[in-house]
């Protein structure tokens, strides 16, 4: 009877195995294509994606092979625009994708997402063949549950394709050593050629792989000086790798007229960095996690012991190769490794295979122990169940950790590790509409410094010549024919009353376009002949597929004509005076002041707190602004007047902690902050008051506020209580902050909510 139950259990184990493998592949496939169609969001993925896909766009547009990721000009780029710091294989993939499917962001990201998934498939093939079913499942589970692989799966870069072809090369090499077949030799040479044309670390691994094959040939048979197949493989392999290396550098010298820029880049990227090891340790806890490092350490000890006993397994070479490759990569290029947190990408296969081998070895020991209990089948079956439950629980915890880190990585700019992180959604949505509205052939842009953190992502969507505009005292620049010269600025980023006055005067003299009553494009090549054209963004409901494949935080947006000409006129006629408060907290930290768009109020705080001993501590805040219509004002269709909600940057340090929210009760307006502080800001909440619009004798209106009341807090109970309240008649429209890892200090920005910041009801468009 018990033998029948054991056989039944074996069948169930087979079904469970296939189900588990399918679930791992399905989960990783979904993870690889997370936000594949997102806009170029500020951060590692956005910068690399915009740059490399712009290079592909330029190659298709100008008929050139070389990469030019930072060029948006009209004529064919020259050698000064060439980028030759990396091999070109990802570029060729992107060119093909651009020609076949166009320039949608999903086209470029799908290349690296596909390679990310194919690496898992290749890892399963290798482990299943050389280490068995259990090791294969464990290995792909560890690889798929590595946060770094999920966070950077869609980032357009060199690592994903390089890792896949390195795995193919290693598999072909091991097969050749087993069977000495020509097809395995050829496939290995093709694979290493593709790998080294993806990324530099393939050369390091190729060197170590060549040494391994030579050593194996030397010790496998006596008489190591006699020629043998391993030596033939090493000779051919070395020639192929050397041909790739020399060919690429010869091409660089040809297109750039020498190797000077390449040598300069090498020394810049390899410069030593203070505190480098500490930075690596901090990031690796987020990107790989302690479990993988523990398994890697266990494999190193085990492999050293088995090396002394001459009991190494064939598959031990794979983690050894990738560990050695990563050691060289991180040790030599410290400056690049400190900037790019994904620099440790090549640890992934090493950790996965090393962990699989060690756990499989442990399971074999437990199996041998179970065999001794053959006369006690119930106990043996119970042991199997316990082991399966333990492995299943560990897998669930690791996958939970990985997907929590995926969410954190996305919201922090693909693990950008910057304070005051802003995804630049508003700026890039505006830039995309600018690019659609004005043709690139006849438009030149001058971007003012008021645009927050303008980078390559913003320039990608303009896709036209762009220069920096230092000030706003600009003379008219008569255009030629239909050409335009547009000065771009952000009213929210203007720092002084003089800048605001200059912006209004500039918009009064020249044709002007306004987006969300905040972003201005002023055509300084023409004189104004009509009122400004104004648009506001309208958010649509995001379907479920959008939240996974595009963006979980940002819904689809359409630009429509601004329904309130009065609001636009007031925007250009009056400067909204924003008054800062004192700041509470301690000294130090990086300063950032941020405020809402004109007519909006800071109505909600999104925040995170982290445990620090006896009481939690405020770690990050994200302001949310919305249009507010005080009681006493009646608008036709007020929902058409409101601007889309504006989510500000993450102020402070984003973590995986739950996100809490604070908002005033309906009918109340935010008029300040309260909380607790000492050397740090321990906790923050909103001060709220009822508000009502009161008409004056001149027909205008002002805001009349009632008594203040405090909301709840995000944070702990340390420090001393504080209150920061806006002056009478003003509401909360922004924050002043200083942060390092925690909030060092915080203050408020206040402005009047009156007829100049909100239009009179009579000026709002009415539907016929």
PDB file of C-alpha atoms in Angstrom, residues 135-298:
ATOM      1  CA  UNK A 135      19.235  22.071 -10.261  1.00  0.00           C
ATOM      2  CA  UNK A 136      17.601  23.441 -13.419  1.00  0.00           C
ATOM      3  CA  UNK A 137      14.472  24.510 -11.546  1.00  0.00           C
ATOM      4  CA  UNK A 138      16.450  26.010  -8.685  1.00  0.00           C
ATOM      5  CA  UNK A 139      18.804  27.851 -11.044  1.00  0.00           C
ATOM      6  CA  UNK A 140      16.108  29.477 -13.142  1.00  0.00           C
ATOM      7  CA  UNK A 141      14.192  30.311  -9.977  1.00  0.00           C
ATOM      8  CA  UNK A 142      17.210  32.133  -8.540  1.00  0.00           C
ATOM      9  CA  UNK A 143      17.885  33.929 -11.820  1.00  0.00           C
ATOM     10  CA  UNK A 144      14.259  34.965 -12.311  1.00  0.00           C
ATOM     11  CA  UNK A 145      13.993  36.152  -8.692  1.00  0.00           C
ATOM     12  CA  UNK A 146      17.054  38.397  -8.904  1.00  0.00           C
ATOM     13  CA  UNK A 147      15.883  42.028  -8.552  1.00  0.00           C
ATOM     14  CA  UNK A 148      18.566  43.389 -10.883  1.00  0.00           C
ATOM     15  CA  UNK A 149      17.364  41.166 -13.745  1.00  0.00           C
ATOM     16  CA  UNK A 150      13.779  42.381 -13.336  1.00  0.00           C
ATOM     17  CA  UNK A 151      14.584  46.066 -12.832  1.00  0.00           C
ATOM     18  CA  UNK A 152      16.883  46.306 -15.862  1.00  0.00           C
ATOM     19  CA  UNK A 153      15.304  43.740 -18.195  1.00  0.00           C
ATOM     20  CA  UNK A 154      13.914  46.422 -20.518  1.00  0.00           C
ATOM     21  CA  UNK A 155      16.773  48.904 -20.188  1.00  0.00           C
ATOM     22  CA  UNK A 156      18.392  49.274 -23.607  1.00  0.00           C
ATOM     23  CA  UNK A 157      21.987  48.340 -22.944  1.00  0.00           C
ATOM     24  CA  UNK A 158      24.668  45.812 -23.794  1.00  0.00           C
ATOM     25  CA  UNK A 159      24.530  43.331 -20.922  1.00  0.00           C
ATOM     26  CA  UNK A 160      21.384  41.351 -21.721  1.00  0.00           C
ATOM     27  CA  UNK A 161      22.451  40.270 -25.201  1.00  0.00           C
ATOM     28  CA  UNK A 162      26.032  39.691 -24.092  1.00  0.00           C
ATOM     29  CA  UNK A 163      24.992  37.334 -21.272  1.00  0.00           C
ATOM     30  CA  UNK A 164      22.770  35.299 -23.584  1.00  0.00           C
ATOM     31  CA  UNK A 165      25.491  34.749 -26.179  1.00  0.00           C
ATOM     32  CA  UNK A 166      28.069  33.988 -23.497  1.00  0.00           C
ATOM     33  CA  UNK A 167      25.782  31.242 -22.179  1.00  0.00           C
ATOM     34  CA  UNK A 168      25.390  29.893 -25.711  1.00  0.00           C
ATOM     35  CA  UNK A 169      29.175  29.959 -26.134  1.00  0.00           C
ATOM     36  CA  UNK A 170      29.821  28.151 -22.852  1.00  0.00           C
ATOM     37  CA  UNK A 171      27.213  25.506 -23.679  1.00  0.00           C
ATOM     38  CA  UNK A 172      28.690  24.954 -27.147  1.00  0.00           C
ATOM     39  CA  UNK A 173      32.193  24.736 -25.690  1.00  0.00           C
ATOM     40  CA  UNK A 174      31.215  22.131 -23.094  1.00  0.00           C
ATOM     41  CA  UNK A 175      29.420  20.117 -25.781  1.00  0.00           C
ATOM     42  CA  UNK A 176      32.506  20.289 -27.999  1.00  0.00           C
ATOM     43  CA  UNK A 177      34.702  19.057 -25.171  1.00  0.00           C
ATOM     44  CA  UNK A 178      32.336  16.119 -24.691  1.00  0.00           C
ATOM     45  CA  UNK A 179      31.816  15.098 -28.333  1.00  0.00           C
ATOM     46  CA  UNK A 180      34.391  16.959 -30.470  1.00  0.00           C
ATOM     47  CA  UNK A 181      31.732  17.880 -33.073  1.00  0.00           C
ATOM     48  CA  UNK A 182      32.320  20.532 -35.744  1.00  0.00           C
ATOM     49  CA  UNK A 183      28.858  22.081 -35.312  1.00  0.00           C
ATOM     50  CA  UNK A 184      29.583  22.793 -31.662  1.00  0.00           C
ATOM     51  CA  UNK A 185      32.891  24.386 -32.590  1.00  0.00           C
ATOM     52  CA  UNK A 186      31.224  26.634 -35.160  1.00  0.00           C
ATOM     53  CA  UNK A 187      28.307  27.595 -32.898  1.00  0.00           C
ATOM     54  CA  UNK A 188      30.757  28.488 -30.122  1.00  0.00           C
ATOM     55  CA  UNK A 189      32.761  30.756 -32.429  1.00  0.00           C
ATOM     56  CA  UNK A 190      29.634  32.490 -33.716  1.00  0.00           C
ATOM     57  CA  UNK A 191      28.334  32.942 -30.185  1.00  0.00           C
ATOM     58  CA  UNK A 192      31.551  34.488 -28.827  1.00  0.00           C
ATOM     59  CA  UNK A 193      31.712  36.825 -31.836  1.00  0.00           C
ATOM     60  CA  UNK A 194      28.224  38.083 -31.093  1.00  0.00           C
ATOM     61  CA  UNK A 195      28.980  38.339 -27.357  1.00  0.00           C
ATOM     62  CA  UNK A 196      32.115  40.464 -27.777  1.00  0.00           C
ATOM     63  CA  UNK A 197      30.237  42.704 -30.211  1.00  0.00           C
ATOM     64  CA  UNK A 198      27.662  43.312 -27.485  1.00  0.00           C
ATOM     65  CA  UNK A 199      29.878  44.225 -24.509  1.00  0.00           C
ATOM     66  CA  UNK A 200      33.485  44.370 -23.324  1.00  0.00           C
ATOM     67  CA  UNK A 201      33.205  41.808 -20.464  1.00  0.00           C
ATOM     68  CA  UNK A 202      32.793  39.097 -23.094  1.00  0.00           C
ATOM     69  CA  UNK A 203      36.509  39.529 -23.825  1.00  0.00           C
ATOM     70  CA  UNK A 204      37.374  38.878 -20.172  1.00  0.00           C
ATOM     71  CA  UNK A 205      35.257  35.749 -20.076  1.00  0.00           C
ATOM     72  CA  UNK A 206      36.679  34.588 -23.401  1.00  0.00           C
ATOM     73  CA  UNK A 207      40.179  34.802 -21.953  1.00  0.00           C
ATOM     74  CA  UNK A 208      39.235  32.783 -18.876  1.00  0.00           C
ATOM     75  CA  UNK A 209      37.339  30.242 -20.993  1.00  0.00           C
ATOM     76  CA  UNK A 210      40.369  29.774 -23.235  1.00  0.00           C
ATOM     77  CA  UNK A 211      42.559  29.158 -20.173  1.00  0.00           C
ATOM     78  CA  UNK A 212      40.068  26.606 -18.860  1.00  0.00           C
ATOM     79  CA  UNK A 213      40.034  24.637 -22.112  1.00  0.00           C
ATOM     80  CA  UNK A 214      43.836  24.709 -22.369  1.00  0.00           C
ATOM     81  CA  UNK A 215      44.177  23.532 -18.773  1.00  0.00           C
ATOM     82  CA  UNK A 216      41.648  20.781 -19.305  1.00  0.00           C
ATOM     83  CA  UNK A 217      43.517  19.576 -22.360  1.00  0.00           C
ATOM     84  CA  UNK A 218      46.826  19.634 -20.508  1.00  0.00           C
ATOM     85  CA  UNK A 219      45.708  17.623 -17.463  1.00  0.00           C
ATOM     86  CA  UNK A 220      43.198  15.257 -19.074  1.00  0.00           C
ATOM     87  CA  UNK A 221      45.863  13.011 -20.605  1.00  0.00           C
ATOM     88  CA  UNK A 222      49.553  12.494 -19.886  1.00  0.00           C
ATOM     89  CA  UNK A 223      52.018  14.191 -22.168  1.00  0.00           C
ATOM     90  CA  UNK A 224      50.644  17.713 -22.156  1.00  0.00           C
ATOM     91  CA  UNK A 225      53.004  18.781 -24.950  1.00  0.00           C
ATOM     92  CA  UNK A 226      51.241  16.544 -27.440  1.00  0.00           C
ATOM     93  CA  UNK A 227      48.699  18.299 -29.657  1.00  0.00           C
ATOM     94  CA  UNK A 228      45.095  17.522 -28.771  1.00  0.00           C
ATOM     95  CA  UNK A 229      41.580  18.793 -29.690  1.00  0.00           C
ATOM     96  CA  UNK A 230      41.491  21.265 -26.811  1.00  0.00           C
ATOM     97  CA  UNK A 231      44.561  23.021 -28.175  1.00  0.00           C
ATOM     98  CA  UNK A 232      42.963  23.260 -31.615  1.00  0.00           C
ATOM     99  CA  UNK A 233      39.830  24.755 -30.088  1.00  0.00           C
ATOM    100  CA  UNK A 234      41.881  27.279 -28.084  1.00  0.00           C
ATOM    101  CA  UNK A 235      43.846  28.337 -31.161  1.00  0.00           C
ATOM    102  CA  UNK A 236      40.744  28.862 -33.293  1.00  0.00           C
ATOM    103  CA  UNK A 237      38.879  30.525 -30.440  1.00  0.00           C
ATOM    104  CA  UNK A 238      41.737  32.939 -29.735  1.00  0.00           C
ATOM    105  CA  UNK A 239      41.991  33.846 -33.403  1.00  0.00           C
ATOM    106  CA  UNK A 240      38.274  34.568 -33.616  1.00  0.00           C
ATOM    107  CA  UNK A 241      38.276  36.722 -30.476  1.00  0.00           C
ATOM    108  CA  UNK A 242      41.419  38.576 -31.556  1.00  0.00           C
ATOM    109  CA  UNK A 243      39.948  39.201 -35.016  1.00  0.00           C
ATOM    110  CA  UNK A 244      36.847  40.751 -33.429  1.00  0.00           C
ATOM    111  CA  UNK A 245      38.970  42.923 -31.145  1.00  0.00           C
ATOM    112  CA  UNK A 246      41.365  44.168 -33.822  1.00  0.00           C
ATOM    113  CA  UNK A 247      38.565  44.642 -36.330  1.00  0.00           C
ATOM    114  CA  UNK A 248      36.505  46.807 -33.987  1.00  0.00           C
ATOM    115  CA  UNK A 249      39.430  49.013 -32.974  1.00  0.00           C
ATOM    116  CA  UNK A 250      40.524  49.365 -36.587  1.00  0.00           C
ATOM    117  CA  UNK A 251      37.021  50.518 -37.448  1.00  0.00           C
ATOM    118  CA  UNK A 252      37.085  53.037 -34.567  1.00  0.00           C
ATOM    119  CA  UNK A 253      40.415  54.413 -35.762  1.00  0.00           C
ATOM    120  CA  UNK A 254      38.986  54.722 -39.266  1.00  0.00           C
ATOM    121  CA  UNK A 255      35.768  56.581 -38.394  1.00  0.00           C
ATOM    122  CA  UNK A 256      37.262  58.805 -35.673  1.00  0.00           C
ATOM    123  CA  UNK A 257      40.682  59.362 -37.162  1.00  0.00           C
ATOM    124  CA  UNK A 258      42.509  57.651 -34.310  1.00  0.00           C
ATOM    125  CA  UNK A 259      42.065  56.013 -30.896  1.00  0.00           C
ATOM    126  CA  UNK A 260      42.483  59.155 -28.779  1.00  0.00           C
ATOM    127  CA  UNK A 261      38.820  59.434 -27.675  1.00  0.00           C
ATOM    128  CA  UNK A 262      38.739  55.713 -26.864  1.00  0.00           C
ATOM    129  CA  UNK A 263      41.868  55.945 -24.706  1.00  0.00           C
ATOM    130  CA  UNK A 264      40.473  58.996 -22.907  1.00  0.00           C
ATOM    131  CA  UNK A 265      37.228  57.149 -22.215  1.00  0.00           C
ATOM    132  CA  UNK A 266      39.151  54.167 -20.830  1.00  0.00           C
ATOM    133  CA  UNK A 267      41.072  56.261 -18.306  1.00  0.00           C
ATOM    134  CA  UNK A 268      37.961  58.234 -17.343  1.00  0.00           C
ATOM    135  CA  UNK A 269      35.879  55.121 -16.699  1.00  0.00           C
ATOM    136  CA  UNK A 270      38.676  53.331 -14.857  1.00  0.00           C
ATOM    137  CA  UNK A 271      39.544  56.167 -12.466  1.00  0.00           C
ATOM    138  CA  UNK A 272      39.685  55.012  -8.832  1.00  0.00           C
ATOM    139  CA  UNK A 273      36.792  56.067  -6.617  1.00  0.00           C
ATOM    140  CA  UNK A 274      36.739  56.771  -2.907  1.00  0.00           C
ATOM    141  CA  UNK A 275      34.121  54.777  -1.004  1.00  0.00           C
ATOM    142  CA  UNK A 276      33.547  52.507  -4.003  1.00  0.00           C
ATOM    143  CA  UNK A 277      33.302  49.287  -1.990  1.00  0.00           C
ATOM    144  CA  UNK A 278      30.773  50.799   0.412  1.00  0.00           C
ATOM    145  CA  UNK A 279      28.602  51.952  -2.492  1.00  0.00           C
ATOM    146  CA  UNK A 280      28.720  48.468  -4.037  1.00  0.00           C
ATOM    147  CA  UNK A 281      27.740  46.767  -0.780  1.00  0.00           C
ATOM    148  CA  UNK A 282      24.789  49.111  -0.250  1.00  0.00           C
ATOM    149  CA  UNK A 283      23.467  48.638  -3.772  1.00  0.00           C
ATOM    150  CA  UNK A 284      24.029  44.898  -3.947  1.00  0.00           C
ATOM    151  CA  UNK A 285      21.759  44.382  -0.948  1.00  0.00           C
ATOM    152  CA  UNK A 286      19.019  45.917  -3.101  1.00  0.00           C
ATOM    153  CA  UNK A 287      19.889  44.461  -6.498  1.00  0.00           C
ATOM    154  CA  UNK A 288      20.953  40.899  -5.689  1.00  0.00           C
ATOM    155  CA  UNK A 289      20.117  40.388  -2.036  1.00  0.00           C
ATOM    156  CA  UNK A 290      21.741  38.513   0.827  1.00  0.00           C
ATOM    157  CA  UNK A 291      20.415  35.075  -0.189  1.00  0.00           C
ATOM    158  CA  UNK A 292      22.275  35.083  -3.495  1.00  0.00           C
ATOM    159  CA  UNK A 293      25.479  36.316  -1.893  1.00  0.00           C
ATOM    160  CA  UNK A 294      25.164  33.634   0.768  1.00  0.00           C
ATOM    161  CA  UNK A 295      24.755  30.916  -1.866  1.00  0.00           C
ATOM    162  CA  UNK A 296      27.666  32.339  -3.854  1.00  0.00           C
ATOM    163  CA  UNK A 297      29.888  32.271  -0.767  1.00  0.00           C
ATOM    164  CA  UNK A 298      28.814  28.692  -0.030  1.00  0.00           C
TER     165      UNK A 298
END
